[in-house]
mmCIF file of C-alpha atoms in Angstrom:
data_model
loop_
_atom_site.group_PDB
_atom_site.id
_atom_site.type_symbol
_atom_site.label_atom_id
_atom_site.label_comp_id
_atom_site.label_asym_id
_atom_site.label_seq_id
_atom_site.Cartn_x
_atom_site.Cartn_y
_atom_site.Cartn_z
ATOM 1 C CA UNK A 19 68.034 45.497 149.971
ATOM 2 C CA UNK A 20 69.692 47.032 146.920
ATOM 3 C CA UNK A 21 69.251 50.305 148.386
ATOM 4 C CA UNK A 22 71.156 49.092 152.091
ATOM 5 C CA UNK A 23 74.005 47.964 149.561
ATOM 6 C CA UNK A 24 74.451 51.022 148.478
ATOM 7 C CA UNK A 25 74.556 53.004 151.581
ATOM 8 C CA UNK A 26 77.013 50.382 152.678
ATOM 9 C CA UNK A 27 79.066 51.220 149.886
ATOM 10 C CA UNK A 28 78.857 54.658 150.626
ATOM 11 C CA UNK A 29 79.858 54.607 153.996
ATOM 12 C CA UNK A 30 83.085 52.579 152.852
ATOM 13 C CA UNK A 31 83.902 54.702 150.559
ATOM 14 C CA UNK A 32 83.506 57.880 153.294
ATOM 15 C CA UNK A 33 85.383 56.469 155.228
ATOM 16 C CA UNK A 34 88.462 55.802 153.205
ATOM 17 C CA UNK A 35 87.812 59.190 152.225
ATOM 18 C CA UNK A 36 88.365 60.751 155.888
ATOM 19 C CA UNK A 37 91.263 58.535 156.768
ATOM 20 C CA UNK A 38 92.983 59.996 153.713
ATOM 21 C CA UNK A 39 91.571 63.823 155.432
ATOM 22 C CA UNK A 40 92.858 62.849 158.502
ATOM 23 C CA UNK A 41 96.367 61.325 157.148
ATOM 24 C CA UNK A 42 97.059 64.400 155.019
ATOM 25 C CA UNK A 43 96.689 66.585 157.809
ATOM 26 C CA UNK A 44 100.348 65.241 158.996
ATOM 27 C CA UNK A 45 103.031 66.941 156.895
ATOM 28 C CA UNK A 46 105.885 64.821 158.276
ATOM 29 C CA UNK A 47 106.405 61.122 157.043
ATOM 30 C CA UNK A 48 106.349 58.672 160.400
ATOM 31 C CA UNK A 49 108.841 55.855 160.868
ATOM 32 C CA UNK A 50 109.415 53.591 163.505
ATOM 33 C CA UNK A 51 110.895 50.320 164.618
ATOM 34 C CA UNK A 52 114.684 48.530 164.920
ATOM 35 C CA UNK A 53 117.144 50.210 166.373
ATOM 36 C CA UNK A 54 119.534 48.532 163.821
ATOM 37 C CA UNK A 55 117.493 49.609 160.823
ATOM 38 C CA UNK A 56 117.504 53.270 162.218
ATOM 39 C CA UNK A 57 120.690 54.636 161.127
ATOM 40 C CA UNK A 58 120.535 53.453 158.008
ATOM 41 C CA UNK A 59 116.757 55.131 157.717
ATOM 42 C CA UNK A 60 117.740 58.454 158.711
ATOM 43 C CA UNK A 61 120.852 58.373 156.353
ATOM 44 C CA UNK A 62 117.748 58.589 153.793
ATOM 45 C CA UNK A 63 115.935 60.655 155.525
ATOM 46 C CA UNK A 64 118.287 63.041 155.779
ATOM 47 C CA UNK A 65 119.546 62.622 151.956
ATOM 48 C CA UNK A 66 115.977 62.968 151.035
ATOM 49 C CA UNK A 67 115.715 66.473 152.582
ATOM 50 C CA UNK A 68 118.668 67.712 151.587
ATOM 51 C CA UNK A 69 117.750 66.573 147.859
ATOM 52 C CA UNK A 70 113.851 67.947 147.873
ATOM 53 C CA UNK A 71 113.742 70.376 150.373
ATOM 54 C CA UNK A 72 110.777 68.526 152.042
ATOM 55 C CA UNK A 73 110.162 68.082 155.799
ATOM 56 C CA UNK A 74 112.987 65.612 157.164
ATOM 57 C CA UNK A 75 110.592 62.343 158.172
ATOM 58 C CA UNK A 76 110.504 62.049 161.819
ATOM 59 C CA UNK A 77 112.449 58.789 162.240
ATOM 60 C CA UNK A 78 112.049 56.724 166.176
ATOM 61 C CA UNK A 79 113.871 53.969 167.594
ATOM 62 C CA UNK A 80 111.232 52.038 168.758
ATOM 63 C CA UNK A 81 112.298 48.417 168.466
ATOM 64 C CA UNK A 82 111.321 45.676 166.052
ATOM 65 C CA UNK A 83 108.557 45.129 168.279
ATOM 66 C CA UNK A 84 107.774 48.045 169.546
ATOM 67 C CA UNK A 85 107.680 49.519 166.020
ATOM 68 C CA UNK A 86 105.347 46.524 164.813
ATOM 69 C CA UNK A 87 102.643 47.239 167.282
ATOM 70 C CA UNK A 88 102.756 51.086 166.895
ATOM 71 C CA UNK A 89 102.832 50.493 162.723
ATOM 72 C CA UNK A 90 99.730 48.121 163.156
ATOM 73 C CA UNK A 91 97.758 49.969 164.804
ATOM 74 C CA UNK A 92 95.887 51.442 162.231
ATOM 75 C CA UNK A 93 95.185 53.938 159.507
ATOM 76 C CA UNK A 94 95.517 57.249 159.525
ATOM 77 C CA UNK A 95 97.074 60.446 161.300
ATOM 78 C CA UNK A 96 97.500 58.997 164.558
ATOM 79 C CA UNK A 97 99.673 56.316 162.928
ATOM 80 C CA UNK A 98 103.228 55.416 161.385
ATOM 81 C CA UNK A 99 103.606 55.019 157.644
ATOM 82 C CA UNK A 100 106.653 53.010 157.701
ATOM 83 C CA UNK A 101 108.301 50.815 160.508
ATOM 84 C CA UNK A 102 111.700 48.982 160.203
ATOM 85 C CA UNK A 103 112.683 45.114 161.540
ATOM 86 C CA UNK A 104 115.659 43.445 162.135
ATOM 87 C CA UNK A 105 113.833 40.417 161.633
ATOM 88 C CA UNK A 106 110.459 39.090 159.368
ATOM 89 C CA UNK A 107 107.265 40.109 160.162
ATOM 90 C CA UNK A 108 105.885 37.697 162.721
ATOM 91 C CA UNK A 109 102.429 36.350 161.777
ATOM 92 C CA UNK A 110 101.095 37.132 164.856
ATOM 93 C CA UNK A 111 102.080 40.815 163.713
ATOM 94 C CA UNK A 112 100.791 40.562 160.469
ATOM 95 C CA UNK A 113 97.113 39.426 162.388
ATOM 96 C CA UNK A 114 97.253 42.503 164.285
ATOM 97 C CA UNK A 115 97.611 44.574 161.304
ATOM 98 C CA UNK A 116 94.900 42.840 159.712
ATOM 99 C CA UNK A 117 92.570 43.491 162.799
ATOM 100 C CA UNK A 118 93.190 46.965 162.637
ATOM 101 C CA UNK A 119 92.827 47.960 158.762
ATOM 102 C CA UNK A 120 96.788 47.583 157.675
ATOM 103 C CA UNK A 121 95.650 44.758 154.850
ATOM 104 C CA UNK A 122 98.407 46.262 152.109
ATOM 105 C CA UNK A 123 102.022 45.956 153.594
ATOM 106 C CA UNK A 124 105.340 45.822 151.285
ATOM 107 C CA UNK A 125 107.866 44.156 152.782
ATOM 108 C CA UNK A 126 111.563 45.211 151.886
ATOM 109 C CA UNK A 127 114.290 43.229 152.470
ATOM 110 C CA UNK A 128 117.242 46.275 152.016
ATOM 111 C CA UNK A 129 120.126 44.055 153.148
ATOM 112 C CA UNK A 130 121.925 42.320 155.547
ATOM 113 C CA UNK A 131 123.953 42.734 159.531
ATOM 114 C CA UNK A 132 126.139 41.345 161.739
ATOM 115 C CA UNK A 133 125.393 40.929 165.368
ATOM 116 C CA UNK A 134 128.447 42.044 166.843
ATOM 117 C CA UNK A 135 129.706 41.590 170.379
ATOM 118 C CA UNK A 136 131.928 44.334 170.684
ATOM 119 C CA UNK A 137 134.599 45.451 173.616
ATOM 120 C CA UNK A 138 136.742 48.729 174.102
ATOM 121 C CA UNK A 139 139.793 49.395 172.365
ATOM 122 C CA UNK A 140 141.582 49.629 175.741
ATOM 123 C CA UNK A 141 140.991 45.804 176.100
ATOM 124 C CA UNK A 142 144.059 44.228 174.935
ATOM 125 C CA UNK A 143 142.785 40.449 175.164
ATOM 126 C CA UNK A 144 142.734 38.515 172.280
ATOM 127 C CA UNK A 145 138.906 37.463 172.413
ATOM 128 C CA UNK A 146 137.943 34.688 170.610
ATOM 129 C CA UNK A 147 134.661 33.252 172.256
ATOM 130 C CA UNK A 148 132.534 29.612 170.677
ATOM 131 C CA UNK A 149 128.431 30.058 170.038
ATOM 132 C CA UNK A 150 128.989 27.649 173.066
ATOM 133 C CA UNK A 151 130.606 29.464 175.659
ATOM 134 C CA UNK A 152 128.382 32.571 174.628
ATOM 135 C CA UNK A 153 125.409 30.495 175.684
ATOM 136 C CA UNK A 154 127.397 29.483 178.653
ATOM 137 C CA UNK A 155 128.074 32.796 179.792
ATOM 138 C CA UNK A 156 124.704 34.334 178.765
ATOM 139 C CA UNK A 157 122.039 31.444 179.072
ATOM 140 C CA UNK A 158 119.366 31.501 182.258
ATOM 141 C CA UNK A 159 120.770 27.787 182.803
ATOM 142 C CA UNK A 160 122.961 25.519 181.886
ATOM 143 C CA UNK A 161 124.639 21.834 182.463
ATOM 144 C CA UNK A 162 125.997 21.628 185.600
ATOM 145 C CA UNK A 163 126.960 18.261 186.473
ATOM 146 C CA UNK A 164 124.643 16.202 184.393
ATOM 147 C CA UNK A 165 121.974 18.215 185.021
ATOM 148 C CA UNK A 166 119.967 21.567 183.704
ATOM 149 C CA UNK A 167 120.154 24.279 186.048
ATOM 150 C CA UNK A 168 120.892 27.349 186.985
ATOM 151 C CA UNK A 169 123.930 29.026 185.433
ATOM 152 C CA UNK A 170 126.642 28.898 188.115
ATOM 153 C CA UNK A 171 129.108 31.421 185.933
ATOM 154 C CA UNK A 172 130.693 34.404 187.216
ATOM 155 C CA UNK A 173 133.967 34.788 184.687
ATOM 156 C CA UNK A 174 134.952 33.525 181.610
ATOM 157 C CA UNK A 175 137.828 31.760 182.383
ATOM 158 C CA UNK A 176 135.422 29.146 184.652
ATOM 159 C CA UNK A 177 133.855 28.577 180.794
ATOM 160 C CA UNK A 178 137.669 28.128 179.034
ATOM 161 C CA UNK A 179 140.581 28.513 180.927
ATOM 162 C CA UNK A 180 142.106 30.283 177.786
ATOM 163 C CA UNK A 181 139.596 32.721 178.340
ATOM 164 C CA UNK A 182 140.194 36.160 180.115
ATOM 165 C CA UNK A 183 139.966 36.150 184.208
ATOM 166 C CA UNK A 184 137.606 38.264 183.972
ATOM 167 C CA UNK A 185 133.549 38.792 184.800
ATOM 168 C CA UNK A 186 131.231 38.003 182.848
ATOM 169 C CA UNK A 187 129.256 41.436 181.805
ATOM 170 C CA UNK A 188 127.136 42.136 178.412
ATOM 171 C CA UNK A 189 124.979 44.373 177.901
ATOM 172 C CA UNK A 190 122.324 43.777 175.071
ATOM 173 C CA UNK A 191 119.194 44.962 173.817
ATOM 174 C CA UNK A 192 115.667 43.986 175.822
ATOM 175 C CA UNK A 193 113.277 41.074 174.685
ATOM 176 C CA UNK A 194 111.370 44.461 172.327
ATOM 177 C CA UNK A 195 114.232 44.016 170.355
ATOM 178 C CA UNK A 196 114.420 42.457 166.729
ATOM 179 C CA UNK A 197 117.971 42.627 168.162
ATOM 180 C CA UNK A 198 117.559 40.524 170.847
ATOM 181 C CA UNK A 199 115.029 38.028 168.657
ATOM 182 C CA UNK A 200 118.159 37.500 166.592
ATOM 183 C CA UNK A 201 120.741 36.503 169.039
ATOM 184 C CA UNK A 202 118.564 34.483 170.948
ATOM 185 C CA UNK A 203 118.468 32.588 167.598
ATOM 186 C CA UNK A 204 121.759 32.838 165.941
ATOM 187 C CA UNK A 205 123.815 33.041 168.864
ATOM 188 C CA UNK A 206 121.790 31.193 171.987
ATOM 189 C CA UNK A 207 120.037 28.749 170.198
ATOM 190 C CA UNK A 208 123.256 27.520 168.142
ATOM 191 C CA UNK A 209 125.219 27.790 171.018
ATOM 192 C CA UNK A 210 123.341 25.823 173.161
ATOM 193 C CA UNK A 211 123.098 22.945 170.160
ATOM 194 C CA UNK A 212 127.218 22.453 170.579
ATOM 195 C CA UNK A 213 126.501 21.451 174.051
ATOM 196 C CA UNK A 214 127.736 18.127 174.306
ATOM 197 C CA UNK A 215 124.575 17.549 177.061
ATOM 198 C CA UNK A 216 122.594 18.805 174.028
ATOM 199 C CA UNK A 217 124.117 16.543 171.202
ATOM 200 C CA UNK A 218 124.270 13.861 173.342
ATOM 201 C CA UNK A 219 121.171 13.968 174.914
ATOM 202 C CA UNK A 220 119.169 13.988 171.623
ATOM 203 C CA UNK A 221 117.196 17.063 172.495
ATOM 204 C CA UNK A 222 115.375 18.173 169.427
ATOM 205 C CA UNK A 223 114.776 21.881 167.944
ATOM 206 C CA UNK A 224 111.556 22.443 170.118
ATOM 207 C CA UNK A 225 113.378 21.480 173.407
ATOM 208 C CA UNK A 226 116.249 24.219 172.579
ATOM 209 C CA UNK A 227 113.709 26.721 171.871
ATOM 210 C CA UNK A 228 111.657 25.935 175.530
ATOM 211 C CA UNK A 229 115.184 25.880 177.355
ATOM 212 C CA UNK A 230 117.769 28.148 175.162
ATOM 213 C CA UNK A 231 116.233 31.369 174.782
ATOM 214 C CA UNK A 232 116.427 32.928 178.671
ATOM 215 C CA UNK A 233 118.774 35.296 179.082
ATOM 216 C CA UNK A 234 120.616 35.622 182.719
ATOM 217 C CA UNK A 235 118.962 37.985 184.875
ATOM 218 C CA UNK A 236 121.057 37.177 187.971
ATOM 219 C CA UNK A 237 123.741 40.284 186.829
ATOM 220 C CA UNK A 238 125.839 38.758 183.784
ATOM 221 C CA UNK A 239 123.912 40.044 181.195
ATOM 222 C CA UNK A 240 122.209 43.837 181.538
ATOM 223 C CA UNK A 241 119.416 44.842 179.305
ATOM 224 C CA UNK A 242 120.066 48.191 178.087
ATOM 225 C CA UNK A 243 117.558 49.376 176.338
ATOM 226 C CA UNK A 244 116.801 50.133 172.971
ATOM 227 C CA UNK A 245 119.168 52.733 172.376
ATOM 228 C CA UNK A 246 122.185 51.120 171.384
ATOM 229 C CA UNK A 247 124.216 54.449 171.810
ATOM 230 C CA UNK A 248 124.086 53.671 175.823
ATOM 231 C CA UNK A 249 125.974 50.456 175.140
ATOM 232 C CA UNK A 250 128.624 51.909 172.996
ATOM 233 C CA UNK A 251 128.778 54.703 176.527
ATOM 234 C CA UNK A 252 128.814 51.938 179.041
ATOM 235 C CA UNK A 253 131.749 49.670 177.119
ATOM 236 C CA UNK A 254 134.190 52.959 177.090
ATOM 237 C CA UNK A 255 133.262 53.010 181.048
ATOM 238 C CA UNK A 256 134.297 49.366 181.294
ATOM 239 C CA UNK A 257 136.945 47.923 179.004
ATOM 240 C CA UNK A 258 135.858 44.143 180.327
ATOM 241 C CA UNK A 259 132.249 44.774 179.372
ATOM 242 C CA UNK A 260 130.891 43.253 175.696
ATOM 243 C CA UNK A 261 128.102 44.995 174.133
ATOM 244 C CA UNK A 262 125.719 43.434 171.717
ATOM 245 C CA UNK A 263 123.979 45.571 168.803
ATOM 246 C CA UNK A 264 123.952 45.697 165.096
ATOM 247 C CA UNK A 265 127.431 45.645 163.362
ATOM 248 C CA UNK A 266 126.613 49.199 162.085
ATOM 249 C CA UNK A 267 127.148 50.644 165.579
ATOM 250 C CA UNK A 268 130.398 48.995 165.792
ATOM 251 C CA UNK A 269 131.273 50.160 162.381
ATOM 252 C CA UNK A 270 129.997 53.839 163.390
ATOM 253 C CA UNK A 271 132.841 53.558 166.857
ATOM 254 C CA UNK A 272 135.879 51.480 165.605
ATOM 255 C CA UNK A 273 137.918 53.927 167.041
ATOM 256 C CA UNK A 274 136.524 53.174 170.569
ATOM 257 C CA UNK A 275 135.432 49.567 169.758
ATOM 258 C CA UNK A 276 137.013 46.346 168.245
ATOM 259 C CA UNK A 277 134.790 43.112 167.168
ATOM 260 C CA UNK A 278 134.935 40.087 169.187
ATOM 261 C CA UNK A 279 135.770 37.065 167.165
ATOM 262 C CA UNK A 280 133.084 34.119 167.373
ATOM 263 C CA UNK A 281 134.391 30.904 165.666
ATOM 264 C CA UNK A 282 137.728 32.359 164.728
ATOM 265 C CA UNK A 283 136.154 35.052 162.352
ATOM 266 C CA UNK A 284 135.759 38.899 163.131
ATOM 267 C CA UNK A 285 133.000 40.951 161.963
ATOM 268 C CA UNK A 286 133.488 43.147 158.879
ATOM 269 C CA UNK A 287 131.401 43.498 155.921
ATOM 270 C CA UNK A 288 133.255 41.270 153.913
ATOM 271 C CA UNK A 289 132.596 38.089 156.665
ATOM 272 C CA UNK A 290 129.080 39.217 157.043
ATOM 273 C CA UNK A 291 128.659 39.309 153.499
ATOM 274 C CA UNK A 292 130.503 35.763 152.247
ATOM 275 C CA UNK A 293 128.477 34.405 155.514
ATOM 276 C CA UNK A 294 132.026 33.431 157.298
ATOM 277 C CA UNK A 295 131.045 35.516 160.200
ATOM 278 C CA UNK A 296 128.218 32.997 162.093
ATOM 279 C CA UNK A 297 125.688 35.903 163.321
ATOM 280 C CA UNK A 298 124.180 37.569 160.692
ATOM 281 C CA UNK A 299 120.530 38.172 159.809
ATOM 282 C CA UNK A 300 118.691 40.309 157.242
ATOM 283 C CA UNK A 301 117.282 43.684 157.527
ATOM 284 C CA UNK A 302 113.620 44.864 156.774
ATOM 285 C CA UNK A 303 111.232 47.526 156.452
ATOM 286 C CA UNK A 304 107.699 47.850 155.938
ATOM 287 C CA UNK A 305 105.477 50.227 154.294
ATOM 288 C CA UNK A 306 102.019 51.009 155.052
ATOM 289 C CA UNK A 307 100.324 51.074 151.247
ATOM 290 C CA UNK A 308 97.062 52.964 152.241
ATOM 291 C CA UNK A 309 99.590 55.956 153.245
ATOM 292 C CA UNK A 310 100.966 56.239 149.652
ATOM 293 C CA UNK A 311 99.844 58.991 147.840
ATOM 294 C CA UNK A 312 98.181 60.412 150.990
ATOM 295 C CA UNK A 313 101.114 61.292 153.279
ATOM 296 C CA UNK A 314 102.939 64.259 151.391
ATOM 297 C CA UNK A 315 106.073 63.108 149.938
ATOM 298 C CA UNK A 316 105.831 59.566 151.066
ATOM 299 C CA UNK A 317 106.130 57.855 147.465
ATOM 300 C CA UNK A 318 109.325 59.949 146.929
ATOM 301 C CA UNK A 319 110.820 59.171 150.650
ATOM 302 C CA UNK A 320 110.559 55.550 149.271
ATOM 303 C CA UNK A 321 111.738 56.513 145.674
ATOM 304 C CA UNK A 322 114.927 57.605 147.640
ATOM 305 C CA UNK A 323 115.314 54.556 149.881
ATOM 306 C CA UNK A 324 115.059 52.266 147.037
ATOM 307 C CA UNK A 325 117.945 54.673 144.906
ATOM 308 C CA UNK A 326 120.675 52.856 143.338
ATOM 309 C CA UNK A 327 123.229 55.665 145.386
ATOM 310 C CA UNK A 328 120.975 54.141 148.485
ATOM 311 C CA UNK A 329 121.293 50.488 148.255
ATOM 312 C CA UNK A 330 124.027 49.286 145.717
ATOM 313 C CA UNK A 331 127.744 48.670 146.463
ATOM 314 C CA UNK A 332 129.145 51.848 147.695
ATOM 315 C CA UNK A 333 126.317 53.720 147.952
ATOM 316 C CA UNK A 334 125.767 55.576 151.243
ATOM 317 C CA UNK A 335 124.100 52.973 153.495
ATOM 318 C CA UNK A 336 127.350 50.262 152.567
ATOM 319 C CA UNK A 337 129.646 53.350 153.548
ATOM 320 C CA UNK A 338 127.427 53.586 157.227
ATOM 321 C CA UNK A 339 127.693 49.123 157.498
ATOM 322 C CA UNK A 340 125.183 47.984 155.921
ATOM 323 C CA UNK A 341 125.689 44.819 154.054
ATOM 324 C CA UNK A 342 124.056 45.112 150.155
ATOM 325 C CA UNK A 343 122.253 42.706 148.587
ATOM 326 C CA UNK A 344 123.222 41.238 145.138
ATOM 327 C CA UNK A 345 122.875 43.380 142.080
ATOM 328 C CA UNK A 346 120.219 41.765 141.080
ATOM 329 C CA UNK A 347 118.217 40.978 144.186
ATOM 330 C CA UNK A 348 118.427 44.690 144.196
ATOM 331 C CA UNK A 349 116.767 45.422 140.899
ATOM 332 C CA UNK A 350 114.062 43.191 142.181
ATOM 333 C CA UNK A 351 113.422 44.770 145.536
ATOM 334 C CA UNK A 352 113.694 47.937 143.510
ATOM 335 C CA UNK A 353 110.821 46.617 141.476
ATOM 336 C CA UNK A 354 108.536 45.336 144.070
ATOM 337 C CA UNK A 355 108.463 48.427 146.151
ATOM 338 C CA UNK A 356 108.413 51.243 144.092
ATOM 339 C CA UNK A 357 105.544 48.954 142.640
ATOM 340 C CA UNK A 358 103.321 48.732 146.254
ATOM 341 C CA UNK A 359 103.905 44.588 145.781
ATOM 342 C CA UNK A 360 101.971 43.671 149.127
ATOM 343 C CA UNK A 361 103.492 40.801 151.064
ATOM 344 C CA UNK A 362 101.967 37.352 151.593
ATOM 345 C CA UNK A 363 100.813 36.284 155.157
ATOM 346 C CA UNK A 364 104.055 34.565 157.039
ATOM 347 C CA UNK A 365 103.974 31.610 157.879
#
């Protein structure tokens, strides 16, 4: 027996030994995930070779979830080292990367976004739309005299009269989409709670969830992909047409782009920040521990992301939109990464 224990042992301890052979065969550092998160990780990137000289990482929009399920699939080569969300971890993602070897994660929470419904510049209505007549334009159904059904909505003025005579057209990212996982629950799922059918008919948080979260697939709302660049294109070929995406890609085109207001407030950093503006949501990514110090140059890719000229007020990612934490959640985040802290299971 003691001798089977210590072939077991040895076999463990091969193996780690060959996914680190296999791993450091890859020069480049692998990240995938949110389209949101990606500008902001290739502004590191990017700083980071320009600073060391080192192979720029190969950075991939992939989607929250996309990016979850190629991170988790296991160890080694063949696999990503870093993946970013525009959302938590789900625990159902966390399982998978359990099943497949990913046991050490470290979660970083690097700041926070607006979801921004944007329109051309060339649009000279004053939009100013409720979480409720978003759902009403956007939701798979509705009320429709006293009962659930089928939304009947072709333009926004049938929502509100005060609203444009126009038809209703969004384009937004596809159920992949941390994206998408975030409006359906800041935007829909709020939206639909002002319903006075809602309110009034006592439905509770697990009957808005069942009924809330469809999008339209009838023409109203278009999914677009992950690529939130094809948006931006398709609102300068229609000035009537809202976009959805990450208030960093609004920020990137104000000078083809203007912010709808929702509840009276337009998207900026400052609203996002002081939590005015009504869609916002943090921003995440995760690192694959068993890669550090294996990868080439992977500890020092993070070293970068988690710089103060990174991540504090006024540092580069602020000047691209993103929305810093406080001072001192920084220092802390700071801490916990460049540490390898491994996250807890969600719950």
């Amino acid at each position: 027996m003691y001798y089977l224990k210590l072939t077991a042992s040895a076999c463990a301890v091969a193996a780690i030994s060959a996914t680190a052979s296999v791993a450091q065969s890859r020069d480049e550092i692998r990240i995938v995930g949110s389209s949101t998160v990606f500008p902001y990780t290739q502004a590191v990137a990017e700083q980071f070779a320009n600073n060391t000289g080192a192979p720029s990482p190969i950075v991939e929009s992939t989607g929250t979830g996309g990016g979850m399920q190629i991170f988790c699939g296991g160890i080694g080569e063949a696999h990503a080292d870093i993946t970013g969300a525009s959302r938590a971890m789900k625990a159902s993602e966390f399982q998978l990367c359990q099943d497949n070897g990913v046991t050490e994660i470290t979660e970083a929470l690097i700041g926070f976004d607006g979801l921004s419904l944007a329109i051309s510049r060339a649009n000279d209505a004053a939009w100013d739309l409720t979480l409720g007549e978003i759902y009403l334009a956007l939701g798979a159904q509705v009320p429709v005299d006293g009962e659930w059904a089928d939304n009947p909505y072709t333009m926004w003025n049938e929502i509100n009269p005060d609203l444009p005579a126009v038809e209703i057209l969004a384009y937004g990212p596809p159920p992949t989409s941390g994206t998408r996982d975030a409006f359906v629950e800041l935007a829909m799922h709020a939206g639909c709670e002002e319903l006075a059918f809602v309110e009034e008919g006592g439905f509770d948080g697990d009957w808005v969830g069942e009924n809330c979260s469809r999008m339209r697939t009838d023409g109203p709302f278009v999914e677009a992909g992950e690529n939130d660049n094809l948006i931006v294109q398709r609102l300068e070929a229609d000035s009537n047409a809202l976009g959805i995406f990450g208030y960093s890609f609004l920020y990137e085109n104000l000078d083809k782009l203007k912010g709808v207001q929702i509840e009276g407030v337009e998207p900026t950093i400052d609203t996002i920040a002081d939590k005015s503006y009504p869609v916002s949501r943090p921003l995440y990514f995760y690192i694959k521990n068993a890669h550090r110090g294996v990868i080439p140059n992977l500890n020092e890719f993070i070293e970068e992301y988690m710089s103060d000229d990174a991540l504090m007020t006024g540092g580069y990612l602020s000047e691209r939109g993103l929305v810093p934490l406080a001072e001192d959640r920084i220092v802390e985040l700071q801490d916990a990464v460049l540490d390898g802290v491994s996250m807890e299971a969600p719950q």
